[in-house]
Coordinates of C-alpha atoms in Angstrom, one line a residue:
Chain A
M1071 CA 23.2 -2.3 -33.3
K1072 CA 20.3 0.6 -33.6
P1073 CA 18.0 -1.2 -32.2
F1074 CA 20.0 -2.9 -29.8
L1075 CA 20.7 0.9 -28.6
A1076 CA 16.5 2.0 -29.1
R1077 CA 16.0 -0.8 -26.5
Y1078 CA 19.0 -0.3 -24.2
G1079 CA 20.6 3.2 -24.4
T1080 CA 18.6 4.5 -21.8
A1081 CA 20.0 1.6 -19.8
L1082 CA 23.0 1.8 -20.8
M1083 CA 22.9 5.9 -19.7
G1084 CA 22.0 4.3 -16.3
V1085 CA 25.0 2.3 -16.1
A1086 CA 26.9 5.4 -17.5
I1087 CA 26.1 7.6 -15.1
C1088 CA 26.7 5.3 -12.1
V1089 CA 30.5 4.7 -13.6
L1090 CA 30.6 8.8 -13.5
L1091 CA 29.4 8.7 -10.2
A1092 CA 31.7 6.2 -8.9
V1093 CA 34.9 7.9 -10.0
F1094 CA 33.3 11.1 -9.5
A1095 CA 31.5 11.0 -6.3
Q1096 CA 33.4 10.1 -3.0
N1097 CA 31.5 7.5 -1.0
F1098 CA 29.0 6.8 -3.9
A1099 CA 30.5 3.0 -4.7
T1100 CA 30.8 2.2 -1.3
P1101 CA 28.7 -0.9 -0.2
A1102 CA 26.5 1.2 2.3
N1103 CA 25.2 3.5 0.0
L1104 CA 24.8 1.2 -2.6
V1105 CA 22.3 -0.4 -0.6
N1106 CA 21.4 3.3 0.9
V1107 CA 20.2 4.1 -2.9
L1108 CA 18.4 0.4 -3.1
K1109 CA 16.7 1.0 -0.1
Q1110 CA 15.3 4.9 -1.0
S1111 CA 14.6 3.7 -4.5
S1112 CA 12.1 1.2 -3.7
F1113 CA 9.4 3.5 -2.5
L1114 CA 9.6 5.3 -6.2
M1115 CA 9.6 1.8 -8.1
L1116 CA 6.8 0.6 -6.3
L1117 CA 4.7 3.9 -7.1
A1118 CA 5.8 3.9 -11.0
I1119 CA 5.0 0.5 -10.7
G1120 CA 1.3 1.5 -9.9
F1121 CA 1.4 4.3 -12.0
T1122 CA 2.9 1.9 -14.9
F1123 CA -0.4 -0.4 -14.5
A1124 CA -2.1 2.3 -15.3
L1125 CA -0.6 3.6 -18.3
I1126 CA -0.9 0.5 -19.8
T1127 CA -3.9 0.4 -19.9
S1128 CA -4.3 3.9 -21.7
E1129 CA -5.0 5.6 -18.5
L1130 CA -3.6 8.0 -16.1
D1131 CA -3.5 8.1 -12.6
L1132 CA -2.7 11.6 -11.0
S1133 CA -3.9 10.5 -7.6
F1134 CA -1.7 8.1 -6.5
A1135 CA 0.5 10.2 -4.0
S1136 CA -2.5 11.8 -2.2
I1137 CA -4.1 8.5 -2.1
C1138 CA -0.7 7.0 -0.5
S1139 CA -1.0 10.2 1.9
L1140 CA -4.1 9.4 2.7
A1141 CA -3.5 5.7 3.7
A1142 CA 0.0 6.4 5.1
V1143 CA -2.6 8.8 7.5
V1144 CA -5.0 6.3 8.2
T1145 CA -1.9 3.4 8.6
G1146 CA -0.3 5.6 11.1
A1147 CA -4.0 6.7 13.2
L1148 CA -4.4 2.9 13.8
L1149 CA -0.8 2.4 15.2
Y1150 CA -0.8 5.2 17.3
H1151 CA -4.0 4.5 18.5
H1152 CA -2.2 0.9 19.4
Y1153 CA -4.5 -1.1 17.4
P1154 CA -2.8 -4.0 16.3
F1155 CA -0.2 -3.8 13.1
V1156 CA -1.6 -6.0 11.0
L1157 CA -5.2 -4.7 10.8
A1158 CA -2.9 -1.3 10.4
I1159 CA -1.2 -2.7 7.2
L1160 CA -4.5 -4.4 5.6
V1161 CA -6.6 -1.0 6.2
G1162 CA -3.7 0.9 4.7
L1163 CA -3.2 -1.5 1.6
G1164 CA -7.3 -1.8 1.2
I1165 CA -7.5 2.3 1.5
G1166 CA -4.9 1.9 -1.6
A1167 CA -6.8 0.0 -2.7
A1168 CA -10.4 1.3 -2.6
G1169 CA -9.1 4.7 -4.3
G1170 CA -7.9 2.6 -6.8
M1171 CA -11.2 1.2 -7.2
L1172 CA -13.0 4.6 -6.6
N1173 CA -11.0 5.4 -10.1
G1174 CA -11.5 2.7 -12.0
C1175 CA -15.4 3.1 -11.1
L1176 CA -15.3 6.9 -12.1
V1177 CA -13.4 5.8 -15.5
T1178 CA -15.5 2.7 -16.4
V1179 CA -18.8 3.2 -15.4
V1180 CA -19.4 7.3 -15.0
K1181 CA -17.2 7.4 -18.0
V1182 CA -14.9 10.5 -16.6
P1183 CA -11.6 10.8 -18.5
S1184 CA -9.1 9.3 -16.3
L1185 CA -7.0 12.8 -16.0
I1186 CA -10.3 14.8 -14.6
A1187 CA -11.2 11.6 -12.6
T1188 CA -7.8 10.8 -10.9
L1189 CA -6.9 14.9 -10.5
G1190 CA -10.8 15.2 -8.6
M1191 CA -9.6 12.0 -6.8
A1192 CA -6.2 13.5 -5.6
S1193 CA -7.8 16.6 -4.3
I1194 CA -10.6 14.8 -2.6
A1195 CA -7.9 12.3 -0.6
G1196 CA -5.3 15.3 0.2
G1197 CA -8.4 17.4 1.6
T1198 CA -9.3 13.9 3.4
A1199 CA -5.7 13.4 5.0
F1200 CA -5.7 17.1 6.5
M1201 CA -9.3 16.5 7.5
L1202 CA -8.8 13.4 9.7
T1203 CA -5.1 15.3 11.2
G1204 CA -5.6 19.1 11.0
G1205 CA -2.4 18.8 9.8
V1206 CA -0.4 17.4 12.2
A1207 CA 1.8 14.3 11.8
F1208 CA 1.0 11.1 14.2
V1209 CA 3.8 10.2 15.7
G1210 CA 5.1 7.4 17.5
R1211 CA 7.2 4.6 18.6
W1212 CA 5.5 2.0 16.5
D1213 CA 5.6 -2.0 17.1
P1214 CA 9.0 -3.7 16.2
Y1215 CA 7.7 -5.8 13.7
F1216 CA 5.7 -3.4 11.8
L1217 CA 9.4 -1.0 11.9
F1218 CA 11.0 -4.5 10.9
L1219 CA 9.2 -4.1 7.5
A1220 CA 11.1 -0.9 6.3
K1221 CA 14.1 -1.6 9.0
G1222 CA 14.8 -4.8 8.8
S1223 CA 16.7 -7.2 7.2
V1224 CA 17.2 -10.6 6.2
L1225 CA 20.3 -12.2 5.6
G1226 CA 22.0 -8.7 5.0
V1227 CA 19.2 -8.1 2.5
P1228 CA 16.6 -4.8 3.6
V1229 CA 13.3 -6.0 3.8
L1230 CA 12.2 -3.0 1.8
V1231 CA 14.1 -4.0 -0.8
I1232 CA 13.2 -8.0 -0.7
V1233 CA 9.6 -6.4 -0.5
T1234 CA 10.2 -4.3 -3.6
V1235 CA 11.9 -7.1 -5.7
V1236 CA 9.1 -9.6 -4.8
A1237 CA 6.3 -7.0 -6.2
F1238 CA 8.4 -6.5 -8.8
A1239 CA 8.6 -9.7 -10.0
L1240 CA 5.2 -10.2 -10.1
S1241 CA 4.6 -7.7 -11.7
V1242 CA 6.7 -8.2 -14.6
L1243 CA 5.3 -11.9 -14.7
V1244 CA 1.7 -10.4 -14.7
T1245 CA 2.4 -7.8 -17.7
E1246 CA 4.8 -9.6 -19.9
R1247 CA 4.1 -13.3 -19.1
M1248 CA 0.2 -13.7 -18.2
R1249 CA -2.8 -14.0 -19.9
L1250 CA -4.0 -10.9 -18.2
G1251 CA -1.4 -8.7 -18.6
I1252 CA -1.6 -9.2 -22.1
H1253 CA -5.3 -8.0 -22.2
M1254 CA -4.0 -5.1 -20.2
R1255 CA -1.7 -4.1 -22.6
A1256 CA -4.2 -4.4 -26.0
T1257 CA -6.6 -2.8 -24.0
G1258 CA -4.4 0.2 -23.6
E1259 CA -2.6 -0.3 -27.1
A1260 CA -5.9 -1.6 -29.6
P1261 CA -8.7 -1.4 -27.6
E1262 CA -11.5 -1.7 -30.6
S1263 CA -9.0 -4.9 -31.5
A1264 CA -9.1 -6.1 -28.0
R1265 CA -12.8 -5.5 -27.7
R1266 CA -13.7 -7.6 -30.7
A1267 CA -11.2 -10.2 -29.4
G1268 CA -13.5 -10.2 -26.2
V1269 CA -11.3 -8.6 -24.2
A1270 CA -13.3 -7.1 -21.4
I1271 CA -11.9 -3.2 -21.7
R1272 CA -14.0 -2.1 -18.3
R1273 CA -12.5 -4.6 -16.4
M1274 CA -8.9 -4.3 -17.7
K1275 CA -9.0 -0.4 -17.0
F1276 CA -10.6 -1.2 -13.7
L1277 CA -7.9 -3.3 -12.9
G1278 CA -4.9 -1.3 -14.0
L1279 CA -6.5 1.7 -12.2
T1280 CA -6.6 -0.4 -9.0
L1281 CA -3.5 -1.6 -9.0
S1282 CA -2.0 1.6 -9.1
G1283 CA -3.9 2.9 -6.2
L1284 CA -2.5 -0.7 -4.2
A1285 CA 0.7 0.1 -4.7
A1286 CA -0.4 3.7 -3.3
G1287 CA -1.0 1.7 -0.2
L1288 CA 2.0 -0.2 -0.2
V1289 CA 4.3 2.5 -0.3
A1290 CA 1.9 4.2 2.3
V1291 CA 2.6 1.3 5.1
L1292 CA 6.7 0.8 4.2
L1293 CA 7.0 5.0 4.5
V1294 CA 5.2 5.2 8.1
A1295 CA 7.2 2.4 8.9
N1296 CA 10.5 4.2 7.8
L1297 CA 9.7 7.5 9.0
S1298 CA 7.8 6.0 12.1
S1299 CA 5.2 8.7 11.6
A1300 CA 2.3 9.9 9.1
S1301 CA 1.8 13.4 7.4
P1302 CA -1.1 14.1 5.4
D1303 CA 1.9 15.5 2.7
M1304 CA 3.5 12.4 3.4
A1305 CA 3.9 11.2 -0.3
G1306 CA 3.5 14.2 -2.4
D1307 CA 7.4 15.1 -3.8
F1308 CA 6.3 11.3 -5.3
L1309 CA 3.8 12.3 -8.1
L1310 CA 6.3 13.9 -10.3
E1311 CA 9.2 11.2 -9.6
A1312 CA 6.7 8.3 -10.3
I1313 CA 5.9 9.6 -13.6
A1314 CA 8.9 10.8 -14.4
A1315 CA 10.5 7.1 -13.7
T1316 CA 7.7 5.6 -16.0
L1317 CA 8.2 8.1 -18.8
L1318 CA 12.2 7.5 -18.6
G1319 CA 11.2 3.7 -18.7
M1320 CA 9.7 3.9 -21.9
T1321 CA 12.8 5.0 -23.7
M1322 CA 14.0 1.5 -22.8
F1323 CA 14.0 -2.5 -23.5
T1324 CA 10.0 -1.9 -25.6
P1325 CA 10.5 2.0 -26.6
G1326 CA 7.6 3.7 -26.5
R1327 CA 5.3 1.5 -24.2
A1328 CA 5.1 1.6 -20.7
N1329 CA 6.9 -1.4 -19.2
V1330 CA 7.4 -2.5 -15.8
A1331 CA 10.9 -3.0 -16.0
G1332 CA 11.5 0.3 -17.6
S1333 CA 9.9 2.2 -14.9
A1334 CA 11.5 0.2 -11.9
A1335 CA 15.0 0.9 -13.8
G1336 CA 13.7 4.8 -14.8
A1337 CA 13.2 5.0 -10.6
L1338 CA 16.7 3.7 -9.9
I1339 CA 18.2 6.4 -12.0
I1340 CA 15.9 8.9 -10.8
T1341 CA 17.6 7.7 -7.4
V1342 CA 20.6 7.3 -8.5
L1343 CA 21.2 10.9 -9.9
G1344 CA 19.2 12.2 -6.5
N1345 CA 21.8 10.5 -4.2
G1346 CA 24.9 11.0 -6.5
L1347 CA 24.2 15.3 -7.0
V1348 CA 24.1 15.5 -2.7
L1349 CA 27.2 13.5 -2.6
L1350 CA 29.2 15.8 -5.2
G1351 CA 28.0 18.5 -3.5
A1352 CA 25.6 20.0 -6.1
A1353 CA 23.0 22.8 -5.3
Y1354 CA 19.7 21.5 -4.3
Y1355 CA 18.4 23.4 -7.6
L1356 CA 20.0 21.3 -9.5
Q1357 CA 18.2 18.3 -8.7
S1358 CA 15.0 20.1 -9.7
I1359 CA 16.4 20.6 -12.9
V1360 CA 17.6 17.1 -13.9
L1361 CA 14.7 16.0 -12.8
G1362 CA 12.9 18.2 -15.1
L1363 CA 15.4 17.3 -17.9
I1364 CA 14.7 13.4 -17.8
I1365 CA 11.1 14.3 -18.4
I1366 CA 11.7 16.4 -21.3
G1367 CA 14.4 14.0 -22.3
S1368 CA 12.9 10.8 -21.9
V1369 CA 9.4 12.1 -23.5
S1370 CA 11.1 13.1 -27.0
V1371 CA 13.3 10.0 -27.0
S1372 CA 9.9 7.7 -26.7
A1373 CA 8.0 10.4 -28.7
S1374 CA 10.8 9.8 -31.5
V1375 CA 10.6 6.0 -31.6
M1376 CA 6.8 5.3 -30.9
K1377 CA 4.7 3.4 -33.3
K1378 CA 1.8 2.1 -31.5
A1379 CA 2.4 3.8 -28.1
A1380 CA 0.2 3.0 -25.5
F1381 CA 0.4 6.5 -24.2
S1382 CA 0.2 9.2 -26.3
M1383 CA 1.7 12.7 -25.5
Chain B
M383 CA 20.6 8.5 -30.4
K384 CA 22.0 11.7 -30.7
L385 CA 19.5 12.4 -27.7
Q386 CA 21.2 10.1 -25.8
S387 CA 24.7 11.3 -26.4
F388 CA 23.6 14.9 -25.5
A389 CA 21.9 13.7 -22.3
I390 CA 25.3 11.7 -21.2
A391 CA 27.5 14.4 -22.0
A392 CA 25.2 16.9 -20.4
A393 CA 24.7 14.9 -17.4
T394 CA 28.9 14.7 -17.4
G395 CA 29.5 17.9 -17.6
L396 CA 26.8 18.4 -14.6
F397 CA 28.7 16.7 -12.2
M398 CA 32.2 18.2 -13.5
A399 CA 30.5 21.3 -12.7
A400 CA 29.5 20.3 -9.4
T401 CA 32.3 18.5 -8.1
N402 CA 34.2 20.3 -5.6
S403 CA 37.7 18.6 -5.3
A404 CA 39.0 19.9 -2.0
F405 CA 37.7 20.8 1.0
A406 CA 38.6 21.4 4.6
F407 CA 35.4 21.4 6.3
D408 CA 32.1 19.6 4.7
L409 CA 29.0 21.0 6.1
G410 CA 25.4 19.7 5.4
I411 CA 22.9 21.6 5.4
I412 CA 18.9 20.6 5.1
A413 CA 15.9 23.6 4.5
F414 CA 12.6 21.5 5.1
Q415 CA 11.0 23.6 2.4
M416 CA 13.1 26.5 0.6
S417 CA 10.1 28.1 -0.8
A418 CA 9.0 29.1 2.7
E419 CA 10.9 32.4 3.1
T420 CA 12.0 31.7 6.9
H421 CA 13.3 27.9 5.8
A422 CA 15.3 30.0 3.3
R423 CA 16.5 32.7 4.9
C424 CA 18.1 30.1 7.7
A425 CA 19.7 27.7 5.1
N426 CA 20.8 30.5 2.9
A427 CA 22.5 32.4 6.5
A428 CA 24.2 29.4 7.4
E429 CA 25.9 28.3 4.1
A430 CA 27.0 32.2 3.5
A431 CA 28.2 31.8 7.7
A432 CA 30.1 28.5 6.2
R433 CA 31.7 29.5 3.1
E434 CA 33.3 32.5 5.1
K435 CA 34.5 30.2 6.8
G436 CA 36.5 28.7 4.0
W437 CA 34.0 25.4 4.6
T438 CA 32.2 23.5 1.4
A439 CA 28.7 23.7 1.8
T440 CA 26.1 21.4 0.6
V441 CA 23.0 23.3 0.4
L442 CA 20.0 20.6 0.2
N443 CA 15.8 21.1 -0.5
S444 CA 13.6 18.6 0.9
N445 CA 10.6 20.3 -0.3
G446 CA 8.5 20.0 2.6
A447 CA 8.4 16.0 2.0
L448 CA 9.1 14.2 4.6
P449 CA 10.5 11.0 2.7
T450 CA 12.8 13.4 0.6
H451 CA 14.1 14.8 3.8
A452 CA 14.6 11.7 5.3
Q453 CA 16.8 10.4 2.2
Q454 CA 19.0 13.8 2.5
I455 CA 19.7 13.0 5.5
Q456 CA 20.7 9.4 4.9
D457 CA 22.7 10.8 1.3
L458 CA 24.6 13.2 3.8
V459 CA 25.8 10.5 6.1
Q460 CA 26.5 8.6 3.1
K461 CA 29.2 11.4 2.1
K462 CA 30.6 11.7 5.1
V463 CA 30.0 15.1 6.0
N464 CA 32.0 16.6 9.0
G465 CA 28.6 18.2 10.3
I466 CA 24.8 18.7 9.5
I467 CA 22.6 21.7 9.5
L468 CA 18.8 21.5 9.9
C469 CA 16.5 24.3 9.1
M470 CA 12.6 23.4 9.9
S471 CA 13.8 19.6 10.7
K472 CA 11.6 17.4 12.4
P473 CA 14.0 15.4 14.1
V474 CA 10.9 13.4 16.4
Q475 CA 9.9 12.0 12.7
F476 CA 13.9 11.2 11.7
D477 CA 14.7 9.8 15.0
A478 CA 16.3 6.9 12.8
Q479 CA 18.0 8.9 10.2
L480 CA 19.3 11.3 13.0
A481 CA 20.5 8.1 15.1
A482 CA 22.6 7.0 11.8
A483 CA 24.2 10.3 11.6
R484 CA 25.4 10.2 15.4
K485 CA 26.8 6.4 14.6
A486 CA 28.6 7.7 11.9
G487 CA 30.1 10.6 14.4
I488 CA 28.7 13.2 12.0
P489 CA 27.2 16.2 14.6
V490 CA 24.1 17.6 14.2
I491 CA 22.6 21.2 15.1
S492 CA 19.0 22.1 14.0
V493 CA 17.3 25.0 14.4
M494 CA 13.8 26.0 14.8
S495 CA 12.7 22.0 14.9
G496 CA 12.3 21.0 18.1
G497 CA 15.1 18.8 21.0
S498 CA 15.9 15.8 19.9
S499 CA 18.2 12.9 21.9
Q500 CA 19.7 12.3 18.1
T501 CA 21.0 16.2 18.0
L502 CA 23.4 18.2 19.7
F503 CA 20.7 20.5 20.5
D504 CA 18.3 22.8 18.4
I505 CA 18.6 26.9 18.1
E506 CA 15.1 28.8 18.3
D507 CA 13.2 31.6 19.9
N508 CA 10.6 30.0 21.6
E509 CA 7.6 30.0 19.7
Y510 CA 5.1 29.9 23.3
A511 CA 7.1 33.4 23.8
A512 CA 6.4 34.5 20.4
G513 CA 2.9 33.8 20.6
A514 CA 2.2 35.2 24.0
M515 CA 4.0 38.2 22.5
S516 CA 1.8 38.9 19.4
A517 CA -1.4 38.2 20.9
L518 CA -0.8 40.4 24.4
Y519 CA 0.4 43.4 22.0
L520 CA -2.8 42.8 20.1
F521 CA -5.0 43.1 22.5
G522 CA -3.7 45.8 24.5
K523 CA -3.8 47.7 21.2
I524 CA -7.5 47.2 20.7
G525 CA -8.2 47.8 24.8
Y526 CA -8.6 44.1 25.5
E527 CA -12.4 44.4 23.9
G528 CA -13.8 43.6 20.9
A529 CA -13.8 41.8 17.8
I530 CA -11.2 40.1 15.7
L531 CA -10.5 37.9 12.7
T532 CA -7.9 35.6 12.9
E533 CA -5.0 32.8 9.7
R534 CA -4.0 30.1 11.2
F535 CA -2.2 27.4 10.0
D536 CA -1.7 23.9 12.1
G537 CA 0.5 22.2 9.1
N538 CA 3.6 23.8 11.0
V539 CA 4.8 23.1 14.7
G540 CA 5.7 26.8 15.0
T541 CA 2.3 28.3 13.7
R542 CA 0.5 26.0 15.3
I543 CA 2.1 26.8 18.8
R544 CA 1.4 30.4 18.4
G545 CA -2.3 29.8 17.6
K546 CA -2.6 27.6 20.5
V547 CA -1.4 30.2 22.6
L548 CA -3.4 33.0 21.0
D549 CA -6.3 30.6 22.7
V550 CA -4.9 30.8 25.8
V551 CA -4.8 34.9 26.1
L552 CA -8.2 34.3 24.2
S553 CA -9.8 32.6 27.5
E554 CA -8.4 34.6 29.8
N555 CA -9.6 37.8 28.0
T556 CA -12.9 37.3 27.4
G557 CA -13.7 41.0 26.3
V558 CA -12.0 40.1 23.3
T559 CA -13.7 37.6 20.6
V560 CA -13.3 35.9 17.2
A561 CA -15.6 36.8 14.8
G562 CA -14.1 34.7 12.1
S563 CA -11.3 32.7 11.5
H564 CA -9.7 30.7 8.8
S565 CA -7.3 28.0 8.9
M566 CA -4.9 27.7 6.1
A567 CA -4.7 24.0 4.8
K568 CA -2.5 24.0 1.7
T569 CA 0.8 24.3 1.7
A570 CA 1.4 24.6 -1.8
S571 CA -0.7 27.0 -3.4
W572 CA -1.3 28.5 0.3
Q573 CA -1.5 32.2 -1.1
D574 CA -4.9 31.7 -2.6
D575 CA -6.1 29.6 -0.4
V576 CA -4.9 32.7 2.6
R577 CA -6.6 35.1 0.3
K578 CA -9.9 33.2 -0.5
G579 CA -10.3 32.0 3.2
M580 CA -9.5 36.3 4.6
Q581 CA -11.4 38.4 1.7
A582 CA -14.7 36.2 2.7
L583 CA -14.1 36.8 6.6
I584 CA -13.5 40.3 5.7
L585 CA -16.6 40.7 3.5
Q586 CA -18.8 39.2 6.2
N587 CA -17.2 40.9 8.9
A588 CA -16.9 44.5 7.5
G589 CA -16.7 47.2 10.4
N590 CA -17.3 45.0 13.0
F591 CA -13.5 43.6 13.7
K592 CA -10.6 45.7 15.5
G593 CA -7.7 43.3 14.9
V594 CA -6.2 41.1 12.9
W595 CA -4.1 37.8 14.1
A596 CA -1.9 36.4 10.9
S597 CA 0.1 33.6 12.4
F598 CA 3.1 34.0 9.9
D599 CA 4.2 37.1 7.9
G600 CA 3.4 36.0 4.7
Q601 CA -0.4 35.6 5.7
A602 CA -0.3 39.1 6.7
F603 CA 1.0 40.6 3.6
I604 CA -2.3 39.2 2.0
I605 CA -4.0 40.1 4.5
D606 CA -2.5 43.7 4.5
D607 CA -3.4 44.3 1.2
L608 CA -6.8 42.8 1.1
L609 CA -7.9 45.4 3.7
R610 CA -6.3 48.2 2.3
D611 CA -8.6 47.2 -1.1
Q612 CA -11.8 47.7 1.2
G613 CA -10.1 51.2 2.1
L614 CA -8.9 50.9 5.5
K615 CA -6.1 53.0 6.3
K616 CA -3.4 52.9 9.1
G617 CA -5.0 52.4 12.9
D618 CA -8.4 51.5 11.4
V619 CA -7.4 48.3 12.3
T620 CA -4.4 45.9 13.6
L621 CA -3.0 43.9 11.9
V622 CA 0.1 41.5 14.2
S623 CA 1.9 38.6 12.7
T624 CA 5.4 36.6 13.9
D625 CA 8.7 36.2 11.4
G626 CA 10.0 39.2 10.7
G627 CA 12.3 40.1 7.6
P628 CA 12.9 42.9 5.3
E629 CA 9.2 42.9 4.1
A630 CA 7.4 42.6 7.1
F631 CA 9.8 45.6 8.6
R632 CA 9.3 47.5 5.7
R633 CA 5.4 47.4 5.7
I634 CA 5.1 48.1 9.3
K635 CA 7.3 51.3 8.2
D636 CA 5.1 52.5 5.6
P637 CA 2.0 54.8 6.4
D638 CA 0.1 53.1 3.4
S639 CA 0.1 49.4 5.2
M640 CA -2.1 48.0 7.9
L641 CA 0.4 45.8 9.1
T642 CA 1.1 46.7 12.8
A643 CA 3.5 44.7 14.1
T644 CA 5.4 41.7 13.6
V645 CA 7.5 39.5 16.3
A646 CA 11.1 39.4 14.2
I647 CA 12.8 36.0 15.2
P648 CA 16.3 35.7 13.9
F649 CA 16.5 33.3 11.7
E650 CA 19.6 34.5 9.9
A651 CA 21.1 34.9 13.4
M652 CA 20.1 31.3 13.8
G653 CA 21.1 30.1 10.7
K654 CA 25.0 31.7 11.5
A655 CA 24.9 30.6 15.4
A656 CA 24.6 26.8 13.7
V657 CA 27.2 27.0 11.8
D658 CA 29.4 29.0 14.5
D659 CA 28.5 26.7 17.0
M660 CA 29.2 23.7 14.9
E661 CA 32.4 24.9 14.1
R662 CA 33.5 25.2 18.1
I663 CA 32.3 21.8 18.5
A664 CA 33.4 20.1 15.5
V665 CA 36.6 21.9 15.0
K666 CA 38.3 23.4 17.9
G667 CA 36.6 20.4 20.0
A668 CA 34.9 22.5 22.7
S669 CA 32.0 20.2 24.5
K670 CA 28.2 20.9 23.5
E671 CA 27.7 21.8 27.3
S672 CA 30.2 24.8 27.4
I673 CA 27.4 26.2 24.6
V674 CA 24.3 25.3 26.2
S675 CA 23.4 22.5 28.9
G676 CA 20.0 21.7 27.8
P677 CA 18.3 20.7 24.2
Y678 CA 17.9 24.2 23.3
L679 CA 19.7 27.0 22.6
Y680 CA 17.7 30.2 23.0
M681 CA 18.0 33.3 20.5
P682 CA 14.9 35.7 21.8
A683 CA 12.7 37.1 19.1
E684 CA 11.8 40.9 19.4
L685 CA 8.5 42.5 18.7
V686 CA 8.7 44.9 16.3
D687 CA 6.0 48.3 15.8
A688 CA 6.6 52.0 14.7
S689 CA 8.5 52.2 17.8
N690 CA 11.3 50.1 16.7
V691 CA 11.2 49.8 13.0
D692 CA 13.9 51.7 12.5
R693 CA 16.5 50.0 14.3
F694 CA 15.8 46.6 12.2
L695 CA 15.4 48.7 8.6
K696 CA 19.2 49.6 9.0

């Protein structure tokens, strides 16, 4: 029973929160709100999954929110100046990936600790986004096909949710089923053993940070489509939330270890809580307090069950 | 597992404490960035006015983040609130979310946000007029001649407009020159940004400027302290700004402060007016046109200096 609760306790707590909200929060359990929650959680989920890739290789990426904002600004600028939306999407994804690759180079080639490298990158990306815009947002009536990415649906399922589910499935496949994922995990958990076994440690770390940047680029494109605008501080709020989601995810499924399924579930729990608190009419500061409690609680639980953690706090 | 049990119990307690079981009118209020004094003044006044009417008010803070703001509008629509008030929003960027509110029959009134076809109207002071007032007051005080320093903020539409109007006034009055200008880039640690930028400008131009123009009062307070650190006395340099509020009025009255004037925007009155107008429309059934015909309901800002500050300090 104890191992079961250690693996699924947090997930069960998430279910319990949903049940409580269904009882106490008017309109929480309506189909429209549940779809709303799923759509809202997509952005956080994708960023948390990206952050998880870096964390699995035992590297921190504190720049993903700023890279996301920069990618959003450039995507928005291209759309604003009537470039083809496919080009805008590719450039948005490219900037995200490039930011991640730059982080990867700094960490694996220049040997700057990821905490420092990504903190510096966050500042550079954020500053560049402001430099390109002068602080002003690009607002426009984007191409309907581009807007379809965030506002469209296929057979009643929002495209945003489909994109997230596909990214989630691919990420689980890579981290749990493929040799690449095993190598990435080994890099994070036992780097010396992995190196002796022939794992390309530096390549794995580079890949983890690149995927984190790519996820930021993807979220940037989706955010620009969702808000029909792009501003230089587009994703700032997601930094803490995505880290919280990943830490919360480390308390479930494979306790003490970063895992994609846990991060996605963590993002969903945080979004549900945010939505639930609004529906309950709770004061705005409660959301920050609850987020803080989640971070402290999840790190405490992770630390208590951690044996061979990918990320030691 | 004790931790998890505790977390569940704590969460239940939070939900119970936060639940409001009975209400007559459920109002949603969203401030774009509660850490900005002006946003908080508007939202808090709206909340107080709503509670005075016996309404339930859900106040949300978007932390200055567009995605959060969009989510919160969506959540209030799902909550099926009876009305929404947006303080310093950006309605053009939330067209889809506001369209959903409109589709759901939820009236939306915005404050200092700009007009939108999806909202009833926007309550504002006309930033162009406010910008002209502060610029002309400064120029008049220095006799339309000499150098000034400027502290700008282009990240906010209101402060950006004030800066653009200043440029127009400068172009018409060529006797006034800009000796140095700093533009605030950060929103999170902006105080530090302003302090560093203006400190450098004040040192570089010591004795060579007659006035300082700040785009909002928060910046002016920092500049005021920096000027005083340089040993300047009230009247040595004219410092003007915009926003108003108790601290600005206190400094204008204070003989040691360098703050000469501000343009007082009635944020509290705007928040209260939004609630009163919401009541007239959503509760008493008045038409929007009976309140205002266009997209804006103007509440004029007033220039406050030593001559009339006592009236504002009451």
